[in-house]
JSON list of C-alpha atoms in Angstrom, two decimals:
[
{"chain": "A", "resi": 1, "resn": "UNK", "atom": "CA", "xyz": [-17.57, 53.31, 18.94]},
{"chain": "A", "resi": 2, "resn": "UNK", "atom": "CA", "xyz": [-17.83, 49.52, 18.77]},
{"chain": "A", "resi": 3, "resn": "UNK", "atom": "CA", "xyz": [-19.73, 49.24, 22.02]},
{"chain": "A", "resi": 4, "resn": "UNK", "atom": "CA", "xyz": [-22.32, 51.91, 21.24]},
{"chain": "A", "resi": 5, "resn": "UNK", "atom": "CA", "xyz": [-22.61, 53.09, 17.62]},
{"chain": "A", "resi": 6, "resn": "UNK", "atom": "CA", "xyz": [-22.11, 49.73, 15.98]},
{"chain": "A", "resi": 7, "resn": "UNK", "atom": "CA", "xyz": [-24.31, 48.02, 18.57]},
{"chain": "A", "resi": 8, "resn": "UNK", "atom": "CA", "xyz": [-27.15, 50.50, 17.94]},
{"chain": "A", "resi": 9, "resn": "UNK", "atom": "CA", "xyz": [-26.76, 49.93, 14.20]},
{"chain": "A", "resi": 10, "resn": "UNK", "atom": "CA", "xyz": [-26.96, 46.16, 14.67]},
{"chain": "A", "resi": 11, "resn": "UNK", "atom": "CA", "xyz": [-23.38, 45.64, 13.45]},
{"chain": "A", "resi": 12, "resn": "UNK", "atom": "CA", "xyz": [-20.99, 43.01, 14.76]},
{"chain": "A", "resi": 13, "resn": "UNK", "atom": "CA", "xyz": [-17.24, 43.67, 15.06]},
{"chain": "A", "resi": 14, "resn": "UNK", "atom": "CA", "xyz": [-16.59, 41.41, 12.09]},
{"chain": "A", "resi": 15, "resn": "UNK", "atom": "CA", "xyz": [-18.99, 43.48, 9.92]},
{"chain": "A", "resi": 16, "resn": "UNK", "atom": "CA", "xyz": [-16.70, 46.53, 10.07]},
{"chain": "A", "resi": 17, "resn": "UNK", "atom": "CA", "xyz": [-12.98, 47.00, 9.62]},
{"chain": "A", "resi": 18, "resn": "UNK", "atom": "CA", "xyz": [-11.81, 49.81, 11.93]},
{"chain": "A", "resi": 19, "resn": "UNK", "atom": "CA", "xyz": [-8.41, 51.39, 11.42]},
{"chain": "A", "resi": 20, "resn": "UNK", "atom": "CA", "xyz": [-6.79, 53.96, 13.68]},
{"chain": "A", "resi": 21, "resn": "UNK", "atom": "CA", "xyz": [-5.22, 56.76, 11.65]},
{"chain": "A", "resi": 22, "resn": "UNK", "atom": "CA", "xyz": [-4.68, 60.49, 11.96]},
{"chain": "A", "resi": 23, "resn": "UNK", "atom": "CA", "xyz": [-7.62, 62.77, 11.11]},
{"chain": "A", "resi": 24, "resn": "UNK", "atom": "CA", "xyz": [-5.81, 63.98, 7.98]},
{"chain": "A", "resi": 25, "resn": "UNK", "atom": "CA", "xyz": [-5.27, 60.40, 6.71]},
{"chain": "A", "resi": 26, "resn": "UNK", "atom": "CA", "xyz": [-8.90, 59.55, 7.55]},
{"chain": "A", "resi": 27, "resn": "UNK", "atom": "CA", "xyz": [-10.19, 62.44, 5.43]},
{"chain": "A", "resi": 28, "resn": "UNK", "atom": "CA", "xyz": [-7.80, 61.70, 2.54]},
{"chain": "A", "resi": 29, "resn": "UNK", "atom": "CA", "xyz": [-8.83, 58.05, 2.64]},
{"chain": "A", "resi": 30, "resn": "UNK", "atom": "CA", "xyz": [-12.48, 58.99, 2.57]},
{"chain": "A", "resi": 31, "resn": "UNK", "atom": "CA", "xyz": [-12.07, 61.38, -0.37]},
{"chain": "A", "resi": 32, "resn": "UNK", "atom": "CA", "xyz": [-9.98, 58.76, -2.25]},
{"chain": "A", "resi": 33, "resn": "UNK", "atom": "CA", "xyz": [-12.78, 56.23, -1.57]},
{"chain": "A", "resi": 34, "resn": "UNK", "atom": "CA", "xyz": [-10.41, 53.86, 0.23]},
{"chain": "A", "resi": 35, "resn": "UNK", "atom": "CA", "xyz": [-12.74, 53.83, 3.23]},
{"chain": "A", "resi": 36, "resn": "UNK", "atom": "CA", "xyz": [-16.51, 54.19, 3.54]},
{"chain": "A", "resi": 37, "resn": "UNK", "atom": "CA", "xyz": [-16.59, 56.43, 6.61]},
{"chain": "A", "resi": 38, "resn": "UNK", "atom": "CA", "xyz": [-14.36, 58.24, 9.09]},
{"chain": "A", "resi": 39, "resn": "UNK", "atom": "CA", "xyz": [-14.86, 58.94, 12.79]},
{"chain": "A", "resi": 40, "resn": "UNK", "atom": "CA", "xyz": [-13.50, 62.40, 13.63]},
{"chain": "A", "resi": 41, "resn": "UNK", "atom": "CA", "xyz": [-13.51, 64.68, 16.65]},
{"chain": "A", "resi": 42, "resn": "UNK", "atom": "CA", "xyz": [-13.82, 68.45, 16.46]},
{"chain": "A", "resi": 43, "resn": "UNK", "atom": "CA", "xyz": [-12.41, 70.58, 14.96]},
{"chain": "A", "resi": 44, "resn": "UNK", "atom": "CA", "xyz": [-11.25, 67.99, 12.40]},
{"chain": "A", "resi": 45, "resn": "UNK", "atom": "CA", "xyz": [-14.87, 67.15, 11.51]},
{"chain": "A", "resi": 46, "resn": "UNK", "atom": "CA", "xyz": [-15.70, 70.79, 10.77]},
{"chain": "A", "resi": 47, "resn": "UNK", "atom": "CA", "xyz": [-12.49, 71.20, 8.75]},
{"chain": "A", "resi": 48, "resn": "UNK", "atom": "CA", "xyz": [-13.24, 68.08, 6.73]},
{"chain": "A", "resi": 49, "resn": "UNK", "atom": "CA", "xyz": [-16.76, 69.25, 5.89]},
{"chain": "A", "resi": 50, "resn": "UNK", "atom": "CA", "xyz": [-15.34, 72.56, 4.59]},
{"chain": "A", "resi": 51, "resn": "UNK", "atom": "CA", "xyz": [-12.54, 71.20, 2.42]},
{"chain": "A", "resi": 52, "resn": "UNK", "atom": "CA", "xyz": [-13.75, 67.83, 1.16]},
{"chain": "A", "resi": 53, "resn": "UNK", "atom": "CA", "xyz": [-16.90, 66.48, -0.50]},
{"chain": "A", "resi": 54, "resn": "UNK", "atom": "CA", "xyz": [-18.02, 64.70, 2.67]},
{"chain": "A", "resi": 55, "resn": "UNK", "atom": "CA", "xyz": [-21.22, 64.73, 4.69]},
{"chain": "A", "resi": 56, "resn": "UNK", "atom": "CA", "xyz": [-21.69, 64.24, 8.42]},
{"chain": "A", "resi": 57, "resn": "UNK", "atom": "CA", "xyz": [-24.13, 61.39, 8.98]},
{"chain": "A", "resi": 58, "resn": "UNK", "atom": "CA", "xyz": [-23.90, 60.88, 12.74]},
{"chain": "A", "resi": 59, "resn": "UNK", "atom": "CA", "xyz": [-22.98, 62.91, 15.81]},
{"chain": "A", "resi": 60, "resn": "UNK", "atom": "CA", "xyz": [-22.10, 60.55, 18.65]},
{"chain": "A", "resi": 61, "resn": "UNK", "atom": "CA", "xyz": [-22.25, 63.37, 21.22]},
{"chain": "A", "resi": 62, "resn": "UNK", "atom": "CA", "xyz": [-25.89, 64.11, 20.36]},
{"chain": "A", "resi": 63, "resn": "UNK", "atom": "CA", "xyz": [-26.99, 60.49, 20.56]},
{"chain": "A", "resi": 64, "resn": "UNK", "atom": "CA", "xyz": [-24.73, 59.26, 23.34]},
{"chain": "A", "resi": 65, "resn": "UNK", "atom": "CA", "xyz": [-23.03, 62.16, 25.16]},
{"chain": "A", "resi": 66, "resn": "UNK", "atom": "CA", "xyz": [-19.84, 61.21, 26.98]},
{"chain": "A", "resi": 67, "resn": "UNK", "atom": "CA", "xyz": [-16.96, 62.94, 28.79]},
{"chain": "A", "resi": 68, "resn": "UNK", "atom": "CA", "xyz": [-14.13, 62.88, 26.27]},
{"chain": "A", "resi": 69, "resn": "UNK", "atom": "CA", "xyz": [-11.45, 64.96, 27.98]},
{"chain": "A", "resi": 70, "resn": "UNK", "atom": "CA", "xyz": [-10.51, 64.56, 31.61]},
{"chain": "A", "resi": 71, "resn": "UNK", "atom": "CA", "xyz": [-7.39, 65.38, 33.60]},
{"chain": "A", "resi": 72, "resn": "UNK", "atom": "CA", "xyz": [-5.55, 62.39, 35.02]},
{"chain": "A", "resi": 73, "resn": "UNK", "atom": "CA", "xyz": [-2.59, 62.10, 37.38]},
{"chain": "A", "resi": 74, "resn": "UNK", "atom": "CA", "xyz": [-1.02, 59.58, 39.69]},
{"chain": "A", "resi": 75, "resn": "UNK", "atom": "CA", "xyz": [-2.02, 59.34, 43.33]},
{"chain": "A", "resi": 76, "resn": "UNK", "atom": "CA", "xyz": [1.49, 60.41, 44.34]},
{"chain": "A", "resi": 77, "resn": "UNK", "atom": "CA", "xyz": [1.28, 63.59, 42.29]},
{"chain": "A", "resi": 78, "resn": "UNK", "atom": "CA", "xyz": [-2.11, 64.37, 43.80]},
{"chain": "A", "resi": 79, "resn": "UNK", "atom": "CA", "xyz": [-0.68, 63.96, 47.30]},
{"chain": "A", "resi": 80, "resn": "UNK", "atom": "CA", "xyz": [2.65, 65.70, 46.79]},
{"chain": "A", "resi": 81, "resn": "UNK", "atom": "CA", "xyz": [1.77, 68.44, 44.31]},
{"chain": "A", "resi": 82, "resn": "UNK", "atom": "CA", "xyz": [-1.89, 69.19, 45.01]},
{"chain": "A", "resi": 83, "resn": "UNK", "atom": "CA", "xyz": [-1.43, 72.98, 44.87]},
{"chain": "A", "resi": 84, "resn": "UNK", "atom": "CA", "xyz": [0.20, 72.84, 41.47]},
{"chain": "A", "resi": 85, "resn": "UNK", "atom": "CA", "xyz": [-2.41, 70.44, 40.20]},
{"chain": "A", "resi": 86, "resn": "UNK", "atom": "CA", "xyz": [-5.25, 72.66, 41.47]},
{"chain": "A", "resi": 87, "resn": "UNK", "atom": "CA", "xyz": [-3.64, 75.70, 39.78]},
{"chain": "A", "resi": 88, "resn": "UNK", "atom": "CA", "xyz": [-3.61, 73.68, 36.56]},
{"chain": "A", "resi": 89, "resn": "UNK", "atom": "CA", "xyz": [-7.29, 72.80, 37.00]},
{"chain": "A", "resi": 90, "resn": "UNK", "atom": "CA", "xyz": [-8.09, 76.49, 37.69]},
{"chain": "A", "resi": 91, "resn": "UNK", "atom": "CA", "xyz": [-6.33, 77.37, 34.41]},
{"chain": "A", "resi": 92, "resn": "UNK", "atom": "CA", "xyz": [-8.30, 74.63, 32.63]},
{"chain": "A", "resi": 93, "resn": "UNK", "atom": "CA", "xyz": [-11.54, 76.11, 34.00]},
{"chain": "A", "resi": 94, "resn": "UNK", "atom": "CA", "xyz": [-10.52, 79.55, 32.74]},
{"chain": "A", "resi": 95, "resn": "UNK", "atom": "CA", "xyz": [-9.91, 78.07, 29.29]},
{"chain": "A", "resi": 96, "resn": "UNK", "atom": "CA", "xyz": [-13.31, 76.34, 29.35]},
{"chain": "A", "resi": 97, "resn": "UNK", "atom": "CA", "xyz": [-14.99, 79.59, 30.37]},
{"chain": "A", "resi": 98, "resn": "UNK", "atom": "CA", "xyz": [-13.34, 81.29, 27.41]},
{"chain": "A", "resi": 99, "resn": "UNK", "atom": "CA", "xyz": [-14.40, 78.55, 25.01]},
{"chain": "A", "resi": 100, "resn": "UNK", "atom": "CA", "xyz": [-17.98, 78.94, 26.21]},
{"chain": "A", "resi": 101, "resn": "UNK", "atom": "CA", "xyz": [-18.22, 82.72, 26.51]},
{"chain": "A", "resi": 102, "resn": "UNK", "atom": "CA", "xyz": [-15.67, 83.98, 23.97]},
{"chain": "A", "resi": 103, "resn": "UNK", "atom": "CA", "xyz": [-15.18, 81.31, 21.28]},
{"chain": "A", "resi": 104, "resn": "UNK", "atom": "CA", "xyz": [-13.71, 83.79, 18.83]},
{"chain": "A", "resi": 105, "resn": "UNK", "atom": "CA", "xyz": [-11.03, 84.88, 21.29]},
{"chain": "A", "resi": 106, "resn": "UNK", "atom": "CA", "xyz": [-10.32, 81.24, 22.25]},
{"chain": "A", "resi": 107, "resn": "UNK", "atom": "CA", "xyz": [-9.89, 80.39, 18.57]},
{"chain": "A", "resi": 108, "resn": "UNK", "atom": "CA", "xyz": [-7.08, 82.93, 18.24]},
{"chain": "A", "resi": 109, "resn": "UNK", "atom": "CA", "xyz": [-5.05, 80.95, 20.76]},
{"chain": "A", "resi": 110, "resn": "UNK", "atom": "CA", "xyz": [-5.59, 77.46, 19.31]},
{"chain": "A", "resi": 111, "resn": "UNK", "atom": "CA", "xyz": [-6.38, 77.80, 15.59]},
{"chain": "A", "resi": 112, "resn": "UNK", "atom": "CA", "xyz": [-2.76, 77.41, 14.43]},
{"chain": "A", "resi": 113, "resn": "UNK", "atom": "CA", "xyz": [-2.61, 74.05, 16.23]},
{"chain": "A", "resi": 114, "resn": "UNK", "atom": "CA", "xyz": [-5.19, 72.69, 13.82]},
{"chain": "A", "resi": 115, "resn": "UNK", "atom": "CA", "xyz": [-4.70, 74.73, 10.63]},
{"chain": "A", "resi": 116, "resn": "UNK", "atom": "CA", "xyz": [-1.15, 75.69, 9.69]},
{"chain": "A", "resi": 117, "resn": "UNK", "atom": "CA", "xyz": [-1.96, 78.36, 7.12]},
{"chain": "A", "resi": 118, "resn": "UNK", "atom": "CA", "xyz": [-3.70, 81.66, 8.00]},
{"chain": "A", "resi": 119, "resn": "UNK", "atom": "CA", "xyz": [-6.64, 80.75, 5.76]},
{"chain": "A", "resi": 120, "resn": "UNK", "atom": "CA", "xyz": [-8.40, 77.58, 4.72]},
{"chain": "A", "resi": 121, "resn": "UNK", "atom": "CA", "xyz": [-9.58, 77.17, 1.12]},
{"chain": "A", "resi": 122, "resn": "UNK", "atom": "CA", "xyz": [-13.06, 75.66, 1.30]},
{"chain": "A", "resi": 123, "resn": "UNK", "atom": "CA", "xyz": [-15.18, 73.99, -1.38]},
{"chain": "A", "resi": 124, "resn": "UNK", "atom": "CA", "xyz": [-18.20, 76.28, -1.10]},
{"chain": "A", "resi": 125, "resn": "UNK", "atom": "CA", "xyz": [-17.35, 79.30, 1.06]},
{"chain": "A", "resi": 126, "resn": "UNK", "atom": "CA", "xyz": [-14.10, 80.49, -0.47]},
{"chain": "A", "resi": 127, "resn": "UNK", "atom": "CA", "xyz": [-11.18, 81.21, 1.83]},
{"chain": "A", "resi": 128, "resn": "UNK", "atom": "CA", "xyz": [-11.91, 81.43, 5.56]},
{"chain": "A", "resi": 129, "resn": "UNK", "atom": "CA", "xyz": [-9.56, 82.49, 8.27]},
{"chain": "A", "resi": 130, "resn": "UNK", "atom": "CA", "xyz": [-8.42, 79.63, 10.44]},
{"chain": "A", "resi": 131, "resn": "UNK", "atom": "CA", "xyz": [-9.84, 81.48, 13.44]},
{"chain": "A", "resi": 132, "resn": "UNK", "atom": "CA", "xyz": [-13.30, 81.61, 11.83]},
{"chain": "A", "resi": 133, "resn": "UNK", "atom": "CA", "xyz": [-13.19, 77.86, 11.13]},
{"chain": "A", "resi": 134, "resn": "UNK", "atom": "CA", "xyz": [-12.14, 77.01, 14.69]},
{"chain": "A", "resi": 135, "resn": "UNK", "atom": "CA", "xyz": [-14.68, 79.44, 16.18]},
{"chain": "A", "resi": 136, "resn": "UNK", "atom": "CA", "xyz": [-17.47, 77.63, 14.31]},
{"chain": "A", "resi": 137, "resn": "UNK", "atom": "CA", "xyz": [-16.17, 74.27, 15.53]},
{"chain": "A", "resi": 138, "resn": "UNK", "atom": "CA", "xyz": [-15.95, 75.48, 19.13]},
{"chain": "A", "resi": 139, "resn": "UNK", "atom": "CA", "xyz": [-19.59, 76.61, 18.99]},
{"chain": "A", "resi": 140, "resn": "UNK", "atom": "CA", "xyz": [-20.72, 73.06, 18.15]},
{"chain": "A", "resi": 141, "resn": "UNK", "atom": "CA", "xyz": [-19.29, 71.69, 21.39]},
{"chain": "A", "resi": 142, "resn": "UNK", "atom": "CA", "xyz": [-20.36, 71.58, 25.05]},
{"chain": "A", "resi": 143, "resn": "UNK", "atom": "CA", "xyz": [-17.65, 72.19, 27.60]},
{"chain": "A", "resi": 144, "resn": "UNK", "atom": "CA", "xyz": [-17.75, 71.79, 31.39]},
{"chain": "A", "resi": 145, "resn": "UNK", "atom": "CA", "xyz": [-15.06, 71.92, 34.06]},
{"chain": "A", "resi": 146, "resn": "UNK", "atom": "CA", "xyz": [-17.15, 69.70, 36.34]},
{"chain": "A", "resi": 147, "resn": "UNK", "atom": "CA", "xyz": [-17.53, 65.93, 36.31]},
{"chain": "A", "resi": 148, "resn": "UNK", "atom": "CA", "xyz": [-21.31, 65.70, 36.77]},
{"chain": "A", "resi": 149, "resn": "UNK", "atom": "CA", "xyz": [-23.18, 62.70, 38.17]},
{"chain": "A", "resi": 150, "resn": "UNK", "atom": "CA", "xyz": [-24.41, 62.08, 34.62]},
{"chain": "A", "resi": 151, "resn": "UNK", "atom": "CA", "xyz": [-20.78, 62.05, 33.35]},
{"chain": "A", "resi": 152, "resn": "UNK", "atom": "CA", "xyz": [-19.78, 59.74, 36.18]},
{"chain": "A", "resi": 153, "resn": "UNK", "atom": "CA", "xyz": [-22.57, 57.34, 35.22]},
{"chain": "A", "resi": 154, "resn": "UNK", "atom": "CA", "xyz": [-21.39, 57.47, 31.59]},
{"chain": "A", "resi": 155, "resn": "UNK", "atom": "CA", "xyz": [-17.81, 56.74, 32.71]},
{"chain": "A", "resi": 156, "resn": "UNK", "atom": "CA", "xyz": [-19.06, 53.65, 34.55]},
{"chain": "A", "resi": 157, "resn": "UNK", "atom": "CA", "xyz": [-20.94, 52.59, 31.42]},
{"chain": "A", "resi": 158, "resn": "UNK", "atom": "CA", "xyz": [-17.86, 53.11, 29.23]},
{"chain": "A", "resi": 159, "resn": "UNK", "atom": "CA", "xyz": [-15.75, 51.08, 31.69]},
{"chain": "A", "resi": 160, "resn": "UNK", "atom": "CA", "xyz": [-18.34, 48.29, 31.48]},
{"chain": "A", "resi": 161, "resn": "UNK", "atom": "CA", "xyz": [-18.23, 48.34, 27.69]},
{"chain": "A", "resi": 162, "resn": "UNK", "atom": "CA", "xyz": [-14.43, 48.29, 27.69]},
{"chain": "A", "resi": 163, "resn": "UNK", "atom": "CA", "xyz": [-14.39, 45.39, 30.14]},
{"chain": "A", "resi": 164, "resn": "UNK", "atom": "CA", "xyz": [-16.89, 43.45, 28.05]},
{"chain": "A", "resi": 165, "resn": "UNK", "atom": "CA", "xyz": [-14.67, 43.99, 24.98]},
{"chain": "A", "resi": 166, "resn": "UNK", "atom": "CA", "xyz": [-11.56, 42.88, 26.86]},
{"chain": "A", "resi": 167, "resn": "UNK", "atom": "CA", "xyz": [-9.84, 46.25, 26.67]},
{"chain": "A", "resi": 168, "resn": "UNK", "atom": "CA", "xyz": [-10.05, 46.92, 30.40]},
{"chain": "A", "resi": 169, "resn": "UNK", "atom": "CA", "xyz": [-9.22, 44.21, 32.94]},
{"chain": "A", "resi": 170, "resn": "UNK", "atom": "CA", "xyz": [-9.07, 44.11, 36.71]},
{"chain": "A", "resi": 171, "resn": "UNK", "atom": "CA", "xyz": [-6.79, 41.80, 38.63]},
{"chain": "A", "resi": 172, "resn": "UNK", "atom": "CA", "xyz": [-9.71, 40.15, 40.45]},
{"chain": "A", "resi": 173, "resn": "UNK", "atom": "CA", "xyz": [-12.07, 40.01, 37.45]},
{"chain": "A", "resi": 174, "resn": "UNK", "atom": "CA", "xyz": [-14.61, 42.25, 39.21]},
{"chain": "A", "resi": 175, "resn": "UNK", "atom": "CA", "xyz": [-16.21, 45.26, 37.51]},
{"chain": "A", "resi": 176, "resn": "UNK", "atom": "CA", "xyz": [-13.87, 48.24, 37.21]},
{"chain": "A", "resi": 177, "resn": "UNK", "atom": "CA", "xyz": [-14.56, 50.81, 39.96]},
{"chain": "A", "resi": 178, "resn": "UNK", "atom": "CA", "xyz": [-14.51, 54.22, 38.25]},
{"chain": "A", "resi": 179, "resn": "UNK", "atom": "CA", "xyz": [-15.60, 56.01, 41.44]},
{"chain": "A", "resi": 180, "resn": "UNK", "atom": "CA", "xyz": [-12.49, 54.80, 43.25]},
{"chain": "A", "resi": 181, "resn": "UNK", "atom": "CA", "xyz": [-10.35, 56.74, 40.77]},
{"chain": "A", "resi": 182, "resn": "UNK", "atom": "CA", "xyz": [-12.28, 59.97, 40.76]},
{"chain": "A", "resi": 183, "resn": "UNK", "atom": "CA", "xyz": [-11.11, 62.78, 43.02]},
{"chain": "A", "resi": 184, "resn": "UNK", "atom": "CA", "xyz": [-13.75, 65.50, 42.91]},
{"chain": "A", "resi": 185, "resn": "UNK", "atom": "CA", "xyz": [-12.28, 67.58, 45.73]},
{"chain": "A", "resi": 186, "resn": "UNK", "atom": "CA", "xyz": [-11.19, 70.39, 43.41]},
{"chain": "A", "resi": 187, "resn": "UNK", "atom": "CA", "xyz": [-14.63, 70.84, 41.87]},
{"chain": "A", "resi": 188, "resn": "UNK", "atom": "CA", "xyz": [-16.31, 70.60, 45.29]},
{"chain": "A", "resi": 189, "resn": "UNK", "atom": "CA", "xyz": [-13.97, 73.27, 46.65]},
{"chain": "A", "resi": 190, "resn": "UNK", "atom": "CA", "xyz": [-14.80, 75.45, 43.60]},
{"chain": "A", "resi": 191, "resn": "UNK", "atom": "CA", "xyz": [-18.54, 74.72, 44.06]},
{"chain": "A", "resi": 192, "resn": "UNK", "atom": "CA", "xyz": [-18.96, 73.44, 40.52]}
]
């Protein structure tokens, strides 16, 4: 956020006060006018637009797409439990396929994780089922089980930004080597 969005807007870190809070607190703070803006991921952004008098003004993923969910493990786990890890990645791919091809069905499995009640009372559309809300949010996203060359380049860029901000340090002070950490053997074996 600081290394991309603020930079593109010509803002310095001291121009903006950033607080890390839960999505619910962020929306409540925005509605109560205690903050000027909130940075939310999906489906919280879609939920906020339905229940609160807020307007989306910027979509980071459209302007600066980045890989936001990856699977990580230790080198030991990768060596000792590769079969179990690969089964987990296969299951993750199946879930991604469902999100892409059957968002309504996928929503039935995850909606209660984001919306506790069976329906959501909205400002302008009446009551909507939580599954309908989550289905709409899913449809706004792009999912891929593969770490593409473009995603790898973005990871390198993010690492560079984090290093420049002091949030990522190497012992020798050299640039962080993202490629050294990536194991793409699963996706190569699956021809992704």
